Structure formats: structure tokens, C-alpha cells
mmCIF file of C-alpha atoms and ligand atoms in Angstrom:
data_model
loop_
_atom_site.group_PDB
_atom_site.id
_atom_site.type_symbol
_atom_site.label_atom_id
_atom_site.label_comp_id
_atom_site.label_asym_id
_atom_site.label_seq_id
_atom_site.Cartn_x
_atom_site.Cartn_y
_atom_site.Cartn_z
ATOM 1 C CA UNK A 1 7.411 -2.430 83.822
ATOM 2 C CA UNK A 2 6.358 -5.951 83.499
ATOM 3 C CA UNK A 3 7.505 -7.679 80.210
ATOM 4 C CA UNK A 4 4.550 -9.006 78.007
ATOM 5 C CA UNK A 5 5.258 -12.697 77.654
ATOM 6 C CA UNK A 6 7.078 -14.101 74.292
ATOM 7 C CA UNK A 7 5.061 -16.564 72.360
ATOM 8 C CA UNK A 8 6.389 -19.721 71.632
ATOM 9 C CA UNK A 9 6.400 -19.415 67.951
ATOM 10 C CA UNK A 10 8.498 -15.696 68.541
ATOM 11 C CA UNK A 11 10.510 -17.791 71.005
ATOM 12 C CA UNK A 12 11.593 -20.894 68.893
ATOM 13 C CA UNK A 13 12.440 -18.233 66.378
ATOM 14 C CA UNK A 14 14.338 -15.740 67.474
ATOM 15 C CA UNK A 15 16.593 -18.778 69.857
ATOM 16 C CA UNK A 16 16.895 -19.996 66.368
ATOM 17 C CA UNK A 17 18.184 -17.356 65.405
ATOM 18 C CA UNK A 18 20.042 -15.896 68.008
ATOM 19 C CA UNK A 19 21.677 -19.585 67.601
ATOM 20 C CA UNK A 20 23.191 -18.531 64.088
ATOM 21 C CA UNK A 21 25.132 -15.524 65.712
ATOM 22 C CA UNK A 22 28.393 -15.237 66.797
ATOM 23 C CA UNK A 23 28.525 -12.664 68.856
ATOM 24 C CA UNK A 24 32.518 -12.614 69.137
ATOM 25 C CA UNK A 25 32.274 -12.209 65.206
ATOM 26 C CA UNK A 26 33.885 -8.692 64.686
ATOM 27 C CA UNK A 27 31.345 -8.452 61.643
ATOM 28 C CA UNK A 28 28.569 -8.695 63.971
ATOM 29 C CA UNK A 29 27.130 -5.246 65.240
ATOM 30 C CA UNK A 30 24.186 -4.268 66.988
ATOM 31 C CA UNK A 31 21.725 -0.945 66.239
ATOM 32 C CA UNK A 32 18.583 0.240 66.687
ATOM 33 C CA UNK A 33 15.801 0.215 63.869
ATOM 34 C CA UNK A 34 14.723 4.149 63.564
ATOM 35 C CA UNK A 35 12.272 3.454 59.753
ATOM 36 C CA UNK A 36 11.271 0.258 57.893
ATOM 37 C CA UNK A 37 9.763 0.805 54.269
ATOM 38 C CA UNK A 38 9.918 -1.692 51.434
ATOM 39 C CA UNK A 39 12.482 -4.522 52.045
ATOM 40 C CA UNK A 40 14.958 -2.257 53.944
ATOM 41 C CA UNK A 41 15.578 -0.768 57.142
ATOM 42 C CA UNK A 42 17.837 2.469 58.493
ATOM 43 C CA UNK A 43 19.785 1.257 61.580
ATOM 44 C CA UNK A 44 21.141 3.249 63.742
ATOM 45 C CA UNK A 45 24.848 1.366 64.899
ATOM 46 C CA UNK A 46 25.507 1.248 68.689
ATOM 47 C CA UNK A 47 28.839 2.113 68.389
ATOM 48 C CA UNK A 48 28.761 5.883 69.077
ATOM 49 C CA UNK A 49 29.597 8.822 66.261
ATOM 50 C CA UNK A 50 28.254 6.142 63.535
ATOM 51 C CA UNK A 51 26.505 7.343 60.630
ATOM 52 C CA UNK A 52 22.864 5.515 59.997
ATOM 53 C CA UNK A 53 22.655 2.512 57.591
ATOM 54 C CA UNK A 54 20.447 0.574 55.618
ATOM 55 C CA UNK A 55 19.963 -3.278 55.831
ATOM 56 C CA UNK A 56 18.218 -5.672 54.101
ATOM 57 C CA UNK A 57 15.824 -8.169 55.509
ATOM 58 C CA UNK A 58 16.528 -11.797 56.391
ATOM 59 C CA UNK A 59 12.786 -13.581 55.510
ATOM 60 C CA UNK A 60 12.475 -15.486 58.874
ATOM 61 C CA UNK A 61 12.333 -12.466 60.959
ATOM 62 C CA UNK A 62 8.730 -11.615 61.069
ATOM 63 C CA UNK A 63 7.638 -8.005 61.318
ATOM 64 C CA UNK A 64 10.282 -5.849 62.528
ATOM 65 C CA UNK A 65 9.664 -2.142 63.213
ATOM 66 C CA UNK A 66 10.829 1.292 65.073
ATOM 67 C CA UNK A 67 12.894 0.655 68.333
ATOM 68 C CA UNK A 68 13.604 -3.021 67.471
ATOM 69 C CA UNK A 69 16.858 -3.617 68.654
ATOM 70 C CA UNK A 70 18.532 -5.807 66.186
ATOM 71 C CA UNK A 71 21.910 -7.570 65.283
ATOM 72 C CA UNK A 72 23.245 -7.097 61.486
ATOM 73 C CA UNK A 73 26.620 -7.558 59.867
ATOM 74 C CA UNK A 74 27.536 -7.677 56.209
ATOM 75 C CA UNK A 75 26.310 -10.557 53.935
ATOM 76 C CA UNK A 76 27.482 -11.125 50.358
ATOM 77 C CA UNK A 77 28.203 -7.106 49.728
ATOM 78 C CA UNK A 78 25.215 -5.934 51.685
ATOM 79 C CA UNK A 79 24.384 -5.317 55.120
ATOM 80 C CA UNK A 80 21.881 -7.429 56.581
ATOM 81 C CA UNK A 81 19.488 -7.902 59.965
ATOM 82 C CA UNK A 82 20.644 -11.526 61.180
ATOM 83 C CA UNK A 83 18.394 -10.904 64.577
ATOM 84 C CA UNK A 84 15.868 -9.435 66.232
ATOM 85 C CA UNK A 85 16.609 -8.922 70.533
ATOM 86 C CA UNK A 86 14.100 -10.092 72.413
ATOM 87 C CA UNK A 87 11.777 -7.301 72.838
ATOM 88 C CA UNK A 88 10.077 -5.868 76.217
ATOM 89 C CA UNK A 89 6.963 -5.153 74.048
ATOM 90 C CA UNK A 90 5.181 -4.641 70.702
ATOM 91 C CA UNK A 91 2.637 -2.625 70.508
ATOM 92 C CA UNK A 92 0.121 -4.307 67.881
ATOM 93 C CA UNK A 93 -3.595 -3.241 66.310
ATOM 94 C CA UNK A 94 -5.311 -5.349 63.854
ATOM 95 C CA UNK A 95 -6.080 -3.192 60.328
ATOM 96 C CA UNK A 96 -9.768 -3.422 58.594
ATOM 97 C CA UNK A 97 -9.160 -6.780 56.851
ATOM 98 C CA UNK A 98 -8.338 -8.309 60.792
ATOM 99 C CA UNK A 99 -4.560 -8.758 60.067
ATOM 100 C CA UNK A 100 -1.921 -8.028 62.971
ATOM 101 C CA UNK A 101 -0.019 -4.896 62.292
ATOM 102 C CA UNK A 102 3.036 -4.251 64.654
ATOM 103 C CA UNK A 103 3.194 -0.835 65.304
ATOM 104 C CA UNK A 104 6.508 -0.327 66.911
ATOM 105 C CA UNK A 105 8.745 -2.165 69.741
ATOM 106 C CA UNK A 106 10.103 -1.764 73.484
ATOM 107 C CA UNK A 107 7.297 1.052 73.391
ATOM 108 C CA UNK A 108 6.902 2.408 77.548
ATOM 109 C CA UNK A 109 4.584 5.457 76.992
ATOM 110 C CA UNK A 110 1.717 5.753 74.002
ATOM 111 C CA UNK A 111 0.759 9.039 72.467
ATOM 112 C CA UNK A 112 -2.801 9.471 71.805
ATOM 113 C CA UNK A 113 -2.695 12.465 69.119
ATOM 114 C CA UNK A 114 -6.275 14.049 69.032
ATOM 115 C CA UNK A 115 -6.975 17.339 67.258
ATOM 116 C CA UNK A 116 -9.882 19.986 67.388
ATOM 117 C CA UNK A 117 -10.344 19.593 63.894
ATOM 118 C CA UNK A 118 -10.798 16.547 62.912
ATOM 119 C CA UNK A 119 -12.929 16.039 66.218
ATOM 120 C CA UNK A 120 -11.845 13.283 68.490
ATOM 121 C CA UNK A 121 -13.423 9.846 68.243
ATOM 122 C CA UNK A 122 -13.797 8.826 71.440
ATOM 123 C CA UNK A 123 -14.595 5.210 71.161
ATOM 124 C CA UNK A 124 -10.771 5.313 69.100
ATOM 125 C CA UNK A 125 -9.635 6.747 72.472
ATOM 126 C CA UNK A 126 -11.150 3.770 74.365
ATOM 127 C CA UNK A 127 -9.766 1.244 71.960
ATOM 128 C CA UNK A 128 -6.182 2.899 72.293
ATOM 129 C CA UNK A 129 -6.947 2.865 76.118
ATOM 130 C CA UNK A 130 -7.670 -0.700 75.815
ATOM 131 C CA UNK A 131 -4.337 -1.711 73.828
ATOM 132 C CA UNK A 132 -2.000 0.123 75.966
ATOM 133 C CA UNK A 133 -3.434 -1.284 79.511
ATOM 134 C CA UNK A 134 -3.573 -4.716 78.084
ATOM 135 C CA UNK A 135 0.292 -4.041 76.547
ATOM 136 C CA UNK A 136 1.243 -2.311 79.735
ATOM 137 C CA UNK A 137 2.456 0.854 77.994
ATOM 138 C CA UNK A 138 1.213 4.314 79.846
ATOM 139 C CA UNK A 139 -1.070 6.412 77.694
ATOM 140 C CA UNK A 140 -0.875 10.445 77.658
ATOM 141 C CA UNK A 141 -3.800 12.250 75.753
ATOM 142 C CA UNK A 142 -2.523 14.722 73.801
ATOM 143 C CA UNK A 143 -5.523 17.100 72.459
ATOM 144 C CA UNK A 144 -4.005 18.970 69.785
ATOM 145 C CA UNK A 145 -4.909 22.045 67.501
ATOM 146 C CA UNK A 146 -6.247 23.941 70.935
ATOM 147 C CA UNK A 147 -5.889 27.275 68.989
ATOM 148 C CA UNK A 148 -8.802 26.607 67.015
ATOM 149 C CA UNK A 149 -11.046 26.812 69.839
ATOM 150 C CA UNK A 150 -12.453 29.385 72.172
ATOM 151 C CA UNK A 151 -9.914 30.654 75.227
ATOM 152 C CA UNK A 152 -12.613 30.498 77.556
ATOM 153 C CA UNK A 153 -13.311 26.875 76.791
ATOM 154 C CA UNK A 154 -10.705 25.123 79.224
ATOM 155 C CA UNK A 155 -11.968 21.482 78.326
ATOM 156 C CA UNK A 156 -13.269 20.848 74.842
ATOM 157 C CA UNK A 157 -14.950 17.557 74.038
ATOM 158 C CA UNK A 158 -14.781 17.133 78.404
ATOM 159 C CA UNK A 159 -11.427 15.017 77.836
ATOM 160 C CA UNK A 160 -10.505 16.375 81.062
ATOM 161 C CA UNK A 161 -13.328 15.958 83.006
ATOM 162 C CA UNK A 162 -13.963 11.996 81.444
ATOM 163 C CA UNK A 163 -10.345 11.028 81.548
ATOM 164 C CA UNK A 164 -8.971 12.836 84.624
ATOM 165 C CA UNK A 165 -10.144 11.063 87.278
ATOM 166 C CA UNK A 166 -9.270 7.802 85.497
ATOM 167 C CA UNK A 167 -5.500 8.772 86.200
ATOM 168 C CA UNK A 168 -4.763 9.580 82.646
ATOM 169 C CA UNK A 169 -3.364 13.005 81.866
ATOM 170 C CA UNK A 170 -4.563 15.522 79.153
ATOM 171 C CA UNK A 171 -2.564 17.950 78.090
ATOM 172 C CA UNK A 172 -3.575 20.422 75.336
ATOM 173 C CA UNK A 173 -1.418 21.645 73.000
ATOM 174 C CA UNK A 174 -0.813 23.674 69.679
ATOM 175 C CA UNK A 175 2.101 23.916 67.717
ATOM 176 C CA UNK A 176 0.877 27.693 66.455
ATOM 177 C CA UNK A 177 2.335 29.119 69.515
ATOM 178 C CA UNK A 178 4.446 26.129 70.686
ATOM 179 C CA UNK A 179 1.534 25.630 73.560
ATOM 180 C CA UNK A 180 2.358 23.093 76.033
ATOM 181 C CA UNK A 181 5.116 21.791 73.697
ATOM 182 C CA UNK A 182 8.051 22.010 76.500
ATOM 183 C CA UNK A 183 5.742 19.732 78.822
ATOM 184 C CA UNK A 184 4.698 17.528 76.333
ATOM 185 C CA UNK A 185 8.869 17.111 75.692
ATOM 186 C CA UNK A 186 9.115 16.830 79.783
ATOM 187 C CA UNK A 187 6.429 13.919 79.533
ATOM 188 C CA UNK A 188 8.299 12.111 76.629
ATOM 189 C CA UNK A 189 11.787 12.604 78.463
ATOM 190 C CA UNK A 190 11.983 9.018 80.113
ATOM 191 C CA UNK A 191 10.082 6.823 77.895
ATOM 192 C CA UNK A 192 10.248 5.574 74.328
ATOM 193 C CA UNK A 193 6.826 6.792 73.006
ATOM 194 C CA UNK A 194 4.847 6.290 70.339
ATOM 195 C CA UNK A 195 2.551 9.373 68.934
ATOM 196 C CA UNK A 196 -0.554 7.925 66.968
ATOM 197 C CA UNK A 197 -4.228 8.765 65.802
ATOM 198 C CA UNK A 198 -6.315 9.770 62.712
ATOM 199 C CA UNK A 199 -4.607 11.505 59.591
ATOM 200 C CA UNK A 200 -4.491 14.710 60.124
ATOM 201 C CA UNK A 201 -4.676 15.637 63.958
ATOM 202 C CA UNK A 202 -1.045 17.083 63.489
ATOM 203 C CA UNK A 203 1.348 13.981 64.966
ATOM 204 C CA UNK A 204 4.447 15.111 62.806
ATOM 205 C CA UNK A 205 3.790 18.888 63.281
ATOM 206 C CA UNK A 206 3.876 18.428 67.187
ATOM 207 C CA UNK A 207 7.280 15.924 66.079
ATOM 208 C CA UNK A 208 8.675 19.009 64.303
ATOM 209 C CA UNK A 209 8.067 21.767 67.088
ATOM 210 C CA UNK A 210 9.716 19.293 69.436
ATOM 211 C CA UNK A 211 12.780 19.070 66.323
ATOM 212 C CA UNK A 212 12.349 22.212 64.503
ATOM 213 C CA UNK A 213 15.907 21.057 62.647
ATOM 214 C CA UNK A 214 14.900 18.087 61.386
ATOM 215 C CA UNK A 215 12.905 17.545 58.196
ATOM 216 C CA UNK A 216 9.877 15.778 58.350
ATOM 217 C CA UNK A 217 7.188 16.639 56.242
ATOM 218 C CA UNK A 218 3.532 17.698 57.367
ATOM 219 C CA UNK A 219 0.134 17.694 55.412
ATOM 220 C CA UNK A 220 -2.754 19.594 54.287
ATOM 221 C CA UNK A 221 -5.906 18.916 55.567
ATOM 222 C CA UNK A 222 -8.474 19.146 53.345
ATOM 223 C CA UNK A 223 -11.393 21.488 52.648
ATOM 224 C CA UNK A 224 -13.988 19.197 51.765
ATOM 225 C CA UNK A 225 -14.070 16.638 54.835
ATOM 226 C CA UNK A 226 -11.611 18.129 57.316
ATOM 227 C CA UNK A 227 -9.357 14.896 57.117
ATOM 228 C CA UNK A 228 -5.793 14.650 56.929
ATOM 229 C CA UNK A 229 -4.168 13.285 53.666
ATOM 230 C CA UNK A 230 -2.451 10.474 55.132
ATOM 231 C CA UNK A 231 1.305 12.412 54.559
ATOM 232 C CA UNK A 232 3.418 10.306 57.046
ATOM 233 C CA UNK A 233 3.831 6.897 54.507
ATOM 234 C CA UNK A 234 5.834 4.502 57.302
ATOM 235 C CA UNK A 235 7.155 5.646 61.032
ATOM 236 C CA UNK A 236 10.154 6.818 61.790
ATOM 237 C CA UNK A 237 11.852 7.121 65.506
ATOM 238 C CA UNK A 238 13.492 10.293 66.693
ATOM 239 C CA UNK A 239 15.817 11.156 69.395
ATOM 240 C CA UNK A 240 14.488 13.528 71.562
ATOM 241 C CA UNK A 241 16.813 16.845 72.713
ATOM 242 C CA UNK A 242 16.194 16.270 76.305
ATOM 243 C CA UNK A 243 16.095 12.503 76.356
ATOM 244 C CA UNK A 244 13.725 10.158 75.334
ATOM 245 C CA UNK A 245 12.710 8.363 71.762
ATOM 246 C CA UNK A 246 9.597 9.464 70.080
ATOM 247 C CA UNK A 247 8.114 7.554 66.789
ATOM 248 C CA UNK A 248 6.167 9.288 64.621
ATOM 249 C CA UNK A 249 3.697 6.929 62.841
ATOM 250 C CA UNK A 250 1.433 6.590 60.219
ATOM 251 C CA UNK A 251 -2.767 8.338 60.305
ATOM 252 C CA UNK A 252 -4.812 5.152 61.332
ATOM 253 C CA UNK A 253 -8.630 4.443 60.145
ATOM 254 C CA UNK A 254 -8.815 2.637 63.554
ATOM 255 C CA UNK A 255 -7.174 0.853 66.268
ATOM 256 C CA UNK A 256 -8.427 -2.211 66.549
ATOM 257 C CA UNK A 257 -7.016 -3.961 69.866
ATOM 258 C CA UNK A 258 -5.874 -7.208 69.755
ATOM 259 C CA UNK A 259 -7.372 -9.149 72.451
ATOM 260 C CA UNK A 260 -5.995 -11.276 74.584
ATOM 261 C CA UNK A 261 -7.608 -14.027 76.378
ATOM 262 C CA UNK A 262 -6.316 -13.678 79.551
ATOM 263 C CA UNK A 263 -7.029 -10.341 80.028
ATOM 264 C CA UNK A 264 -10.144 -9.283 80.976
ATOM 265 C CA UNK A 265 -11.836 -6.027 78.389
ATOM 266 C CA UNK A 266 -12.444 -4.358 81.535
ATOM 267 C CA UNK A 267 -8.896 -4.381 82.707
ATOM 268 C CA UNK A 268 -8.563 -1.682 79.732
ATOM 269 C CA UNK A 269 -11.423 0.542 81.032
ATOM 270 C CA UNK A 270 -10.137 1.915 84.787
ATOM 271 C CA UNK A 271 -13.331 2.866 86.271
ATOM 272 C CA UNK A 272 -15.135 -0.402 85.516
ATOM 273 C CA UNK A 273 -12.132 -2.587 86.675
ATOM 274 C CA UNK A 274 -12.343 -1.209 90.027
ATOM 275 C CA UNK A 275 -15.861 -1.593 90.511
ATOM 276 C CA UNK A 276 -15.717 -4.593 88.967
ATOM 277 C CA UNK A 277 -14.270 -6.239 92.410
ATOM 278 C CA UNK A 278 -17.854 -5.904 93.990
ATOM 279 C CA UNK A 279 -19.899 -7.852 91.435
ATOM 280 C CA UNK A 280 -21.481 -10.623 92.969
ATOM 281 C CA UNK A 281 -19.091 -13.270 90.338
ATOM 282 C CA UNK A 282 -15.456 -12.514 89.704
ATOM 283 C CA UNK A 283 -16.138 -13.803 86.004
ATOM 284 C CA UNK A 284 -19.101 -11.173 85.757
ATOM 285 C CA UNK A 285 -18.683 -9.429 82.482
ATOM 286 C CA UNK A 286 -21.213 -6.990 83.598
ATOM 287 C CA UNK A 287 -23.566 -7.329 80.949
ATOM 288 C CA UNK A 288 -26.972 -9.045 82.114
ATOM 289 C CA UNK A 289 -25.221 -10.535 85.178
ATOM 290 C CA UNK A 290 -26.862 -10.335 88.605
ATOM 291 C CA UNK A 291 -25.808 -8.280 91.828
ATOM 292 C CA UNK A 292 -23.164 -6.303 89.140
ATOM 293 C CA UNK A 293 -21.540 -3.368 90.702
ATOM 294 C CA UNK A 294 -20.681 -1.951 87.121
ATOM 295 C CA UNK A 295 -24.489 -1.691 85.724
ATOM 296 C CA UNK A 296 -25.638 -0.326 89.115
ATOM 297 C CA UNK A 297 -23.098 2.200 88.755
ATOM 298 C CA UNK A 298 -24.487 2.776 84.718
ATOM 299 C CA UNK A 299 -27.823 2.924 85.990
ATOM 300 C CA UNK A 300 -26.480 5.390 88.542
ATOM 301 C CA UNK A 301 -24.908 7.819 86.349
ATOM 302 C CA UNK A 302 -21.230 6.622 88.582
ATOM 303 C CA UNK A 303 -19.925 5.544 85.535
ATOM 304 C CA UNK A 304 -20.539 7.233 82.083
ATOM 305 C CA UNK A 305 -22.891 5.391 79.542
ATOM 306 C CA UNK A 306 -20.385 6.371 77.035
ATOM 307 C CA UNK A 307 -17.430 4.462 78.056
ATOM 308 C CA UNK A 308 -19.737 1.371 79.160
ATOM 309 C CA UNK A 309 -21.314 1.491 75.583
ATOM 310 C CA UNK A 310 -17.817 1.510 74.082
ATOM 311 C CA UNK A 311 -16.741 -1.199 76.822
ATOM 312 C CA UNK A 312 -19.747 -3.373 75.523
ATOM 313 C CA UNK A 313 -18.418 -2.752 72.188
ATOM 314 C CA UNK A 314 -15.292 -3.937 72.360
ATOM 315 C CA UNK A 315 -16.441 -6.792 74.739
ATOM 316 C CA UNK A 316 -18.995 -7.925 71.887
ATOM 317 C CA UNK A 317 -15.828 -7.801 69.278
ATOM 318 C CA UNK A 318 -13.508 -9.639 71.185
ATOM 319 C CA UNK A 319 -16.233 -13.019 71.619
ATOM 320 C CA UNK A 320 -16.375 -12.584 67.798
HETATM 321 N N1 GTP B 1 -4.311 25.287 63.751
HETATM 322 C C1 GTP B 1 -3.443 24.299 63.942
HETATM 323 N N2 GTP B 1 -3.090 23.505 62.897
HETATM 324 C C2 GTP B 1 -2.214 22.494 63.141
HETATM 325 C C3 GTP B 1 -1.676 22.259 64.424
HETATM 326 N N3 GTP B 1 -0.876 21.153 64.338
HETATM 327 C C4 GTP B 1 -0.913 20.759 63.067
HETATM 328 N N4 GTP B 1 -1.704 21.558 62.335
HETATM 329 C C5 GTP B 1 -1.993 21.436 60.881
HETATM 330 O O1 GTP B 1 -2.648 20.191 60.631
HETATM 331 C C6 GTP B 1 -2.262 19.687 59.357
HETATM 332 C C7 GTP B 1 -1.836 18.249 59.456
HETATM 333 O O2 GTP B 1 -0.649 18.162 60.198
HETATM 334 P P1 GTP B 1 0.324 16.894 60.194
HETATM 335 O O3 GTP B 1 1.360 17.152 61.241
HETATM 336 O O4 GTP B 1 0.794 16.560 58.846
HETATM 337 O O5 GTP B 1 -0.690 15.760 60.699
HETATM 338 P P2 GTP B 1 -0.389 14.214 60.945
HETATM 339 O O6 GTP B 1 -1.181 13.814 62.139
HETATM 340 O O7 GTP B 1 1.069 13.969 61.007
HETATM 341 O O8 GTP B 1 -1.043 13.547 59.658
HETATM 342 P P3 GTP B 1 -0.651 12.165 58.857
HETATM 343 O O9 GTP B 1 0.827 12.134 58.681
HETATM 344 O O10 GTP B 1 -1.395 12.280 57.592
HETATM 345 O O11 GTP B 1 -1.149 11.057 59.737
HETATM 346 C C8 GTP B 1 -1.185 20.646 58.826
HETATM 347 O O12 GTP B 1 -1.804 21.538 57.925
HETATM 348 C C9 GTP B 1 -0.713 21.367 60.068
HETATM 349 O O13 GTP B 1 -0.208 22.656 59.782
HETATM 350 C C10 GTP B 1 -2.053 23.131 65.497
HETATM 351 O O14 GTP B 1 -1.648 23.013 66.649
HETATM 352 N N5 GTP B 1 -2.953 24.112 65.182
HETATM 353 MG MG1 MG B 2 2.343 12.784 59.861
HETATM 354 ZN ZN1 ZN B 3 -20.324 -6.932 86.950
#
């Protein structure tokens, strides 16, 4: 997987930091960062058969979150994270008020939790689509709660038949009868993934059939507007029985990408990318454009006016 490229603000800091460590220092250990909430952190130690500890927070670290890999060692009575390693990725969003929110680190597949009930949103789906093709991260769709529906209905809301051919695969599952859960676990063996979406669409309960001995706790969803009742407070990373990290995370409102320059919007929406190679300009954003393979292909039903509505969308945000 390719590495997403450092800043030079993240770069400058963590050399300067990295600067400060001795790594011959028998006080200095290394561990891996499995929750974050308040000023503390629980660390898991590298060295094998240790128990889990907290640490506090050096101030010029930045954000750090699940599956940082960090260095710590013990600082007037209390442990403390001296570094951050450089990271192969952080998956980010921006929240409502346009601030950058690190959702977790080193991340290689993304979970995209969706339920029956609450219904999938599907320009969320795009926008998740969007951050994990830009963050080159591979997406899985995981359409949860599929007991609630009708057995004869193989493909409800036509995830499937949209996101199929795209390359991405759906897999339905329900944690009444443990549906699907063994190949969801398969899917999550080789890859440190990260389950998200709305409150409510069951992200810890599919964490819990996967580790039906560990506590975590799951919500209600309630009777008046179907919602979930935001139970999971921060994230928290889990070792999976048959290999593999998973990190349960918080319900989000949204998931707004953060957009990067260089990168194209279509490169986050398959279908258009490809066609996008026979538009008359290679800068064509497929908009009003002349000789554009992608609006041909709206006007021709090739491509679906959903996805090129939500691709406008999210092109119209990111010029903002
Ligand atoms: N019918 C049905 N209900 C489910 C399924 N999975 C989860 N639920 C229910 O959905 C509700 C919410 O589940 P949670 O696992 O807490 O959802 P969450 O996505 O973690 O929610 P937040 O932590 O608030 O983001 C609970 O009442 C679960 O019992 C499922 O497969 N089928
Ligand atoms: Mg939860
Ligand atoms: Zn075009």
C-alpha cells in the first residue's frame, strides 16, 4: 500500500521529537494506542504477556488515536507518550464546525457499517468512498440488521447492484443469527480496520459477535426517530481471534472528507474515474465541459444520476 505523504509541519515534529528519545534508554518502551479519552491513553506494551497501561499526554503531540504506534517511558511518577512513529496513514473527516478530526491510524481496510433500520444514507456512503480512495484504505460495505427485512429481498436499498460492479464488496450481515459474521471476521483477518457510520446501525454489536467475551456495551435505538443513542463515547481497538485489529468508533452525523488538492473528487468515485480518461481535457471536471465522457454517460443512464449528483456535491464542497 502506498504511504500517504507526511506534512512538513507532522514531519518537523515528530523528527523533533523522535530527536528527544533515546532509544537505548531501558525506560523507553514502545506500545500500541488501543483508546484515547480525556488526557490519557491505554497502551498496549510491545513486550509480550504485558498488562495494558495508561499514559499521559505530552502537549506537542497533536492528535493521537487507535493504532498509533507510540514510544512512552515513565516521567516524574507517571507514564508518559514521548512519541508518536511515523504513521502509514490517518484516516481523517472534518466534524460540522469544519475542524479535522483524526479518526484512527495505520488504518488498511475501512468498515462502512450500514443498517436496515436506520436506512442507509447513501451520499454518507459516497463521502466514506471518497475518504478511503483518496487515503488509500480499501472499503468493505457492511449492510447490517438484514433480519429486519424480507428473505426474498436479496439486495435491499440495491447496494449490491450500485456498488458491485464498482469492485467494492457488500456483504450483509446480522448479529441475530450471527449471519455472515465468520466472513465478515475472514475479511478483517489481514488488515487493521476501522468499523464506522451513523449511531445506531449496530458497529459494536457486530464488534461483540466477532468477541462475544469481551465487554463492550451496545445501545438502544429509539422509538421515536429510529436513531441510535450515540452509546460508543471514544474508539477503542480490538484484537481480532483470527488475526487482524478492528476499532470500534464513535456514531458520526457525517463524514465529511477532507480534500486534498492533488487528488482529483473523481478519483473517489470508480465509475467516473475511468470514464473520465475519454473527456476531451484531462482537467475536465465533468460539469459543463465539452466532449465529456462522464455527462454522456449521465445522459445515457451508463452511470447513475445518483452517484454523479453526490459527485457534484462533493465537487461543489471541496471549491468552497
Ligand atoms: N435486529 C437487529 N438489531 C441489531 C443488529 N445489530 C445491532 N442491533 C441493535 O441495534 C442497536 C444499536 O446497536 P449498537 O451496536 O449499540 O450500535 P452502534 O452502531 O455501535 O451505535 P453507537 O455506538 O451509538 O454509534 C441495539 O439495540 C442492537 O441490539 C442486527 O443485526 N439485527
Ligand atoms: Mg457503538
Ligand atoms: Zn469530463
Amino acid at each position: 500500500m502506498a504511504k500517504r505523504k507526511l506534512s512538513h509541519q507532522q514531519k518537523r515534529r515528530i523528527s523533533k521529537a523522535q530527536q528527544s528519545i533515546n532509544l537505548d534508554d531501558k525506560n523507553t518502551h514502545q506500545g500500541l494506542i488501543i483508546s484515547h479519552h480525556g488526557g490519557e491513553v491505554e497502551v498496549q506494551p510491545d513486550k509480550q504477556g504485558e498488562p495494558n497501561i495508561h499514559c499521559k499526554l505530552r502537549t506537542n503531540l497533536g492528535a493521537i488515536v487507535c493504532g498509533d504506534r507510540v514510544y512512552y517511558r515513565k516521567e516524574n511518577h507517571d507514564l508518559s507518550i514521548i512519541a508518536i512513529k511515523p504513521r502509514q496513514n490517518l484516516l481523517q473527516r472534518l466534524d460540522g464546525f469544519g475542524q479535522l478530526k483524526a479518526v484512527a491510524a495505520n488504518v488498511t481496510q475501512l468498515l462502512i457499517c450500514l443498517s436496515i433500520e436506520p436506512e442507509p444514507n447513501l451520499f454518507l456512503l459516497d463521502q466514506y468512498l471518497l475518504s478511503a480512495e483518496q487515503q488509500q484504505i480499501d472499503a468493505l460495505i457492511v449492510l447490517n440488521k438484514i433480519d429486519l427485512v424480507n428473505a426474498n429481498n436479496p439486495d435491499p436499498f440495491e447496494l449490491k447492484k450500485i456498488y458491485q460492479p464498482m469492485g467494492y464488496q457488500v456483504i450483509h450481515t446480522s448479529i441475530m443469527n450471527n449471519f455472515n459474521i465468520d466472513t465478515l471476521q475472514q475479511c478483517c483477518s489481514e488488515h487493521t480496520n476501522v468499523i464506522s457510520g451513523v449511531s445506531g446501525v449496530g458497529k459494536s454489536s457486530i464488534t461483540k459477535a466477532i468477541l462475544p467475551e469481551t465487554e463492550i456495551p451496545i445501545g438502544e435505538i429509539s422509538e421515536v426517530n429510529k436513531e441510535g443513542k450515540h452509546t460508543t463515547r471514544t474508539s477503542r481497538l480490538y484484537h481480532l481471534p483470527r488475526g487482524g485489529i478492528l476499532i470500534d468508533t464513535p456514531g458520526v452525523r457525517g463524514f465529511n472528507p477532507v480534500f486534498d488538492k492533488n487528488i482529483p473528487i473523481a478519483s473517489g468515485f470508480r465509475e467516473i474515474n475511468e470514464l473520465a480518461q475519454n473527456c476531451q481535457f484531462s482537467n475536465c471536471n465533468h460539469t459543463h465541459e465539452p466532449k465529456c465522457a462522464v455527462t454522456n454517460a449521465v445522459n445515457s443512464a451508463e452511470i447513475r444520476k445518483n452517484r454523479y449528483e453526490n459527485y457534484l456535491k462533493l465537487l461543489q464542497e471541496s471549491q468552497k
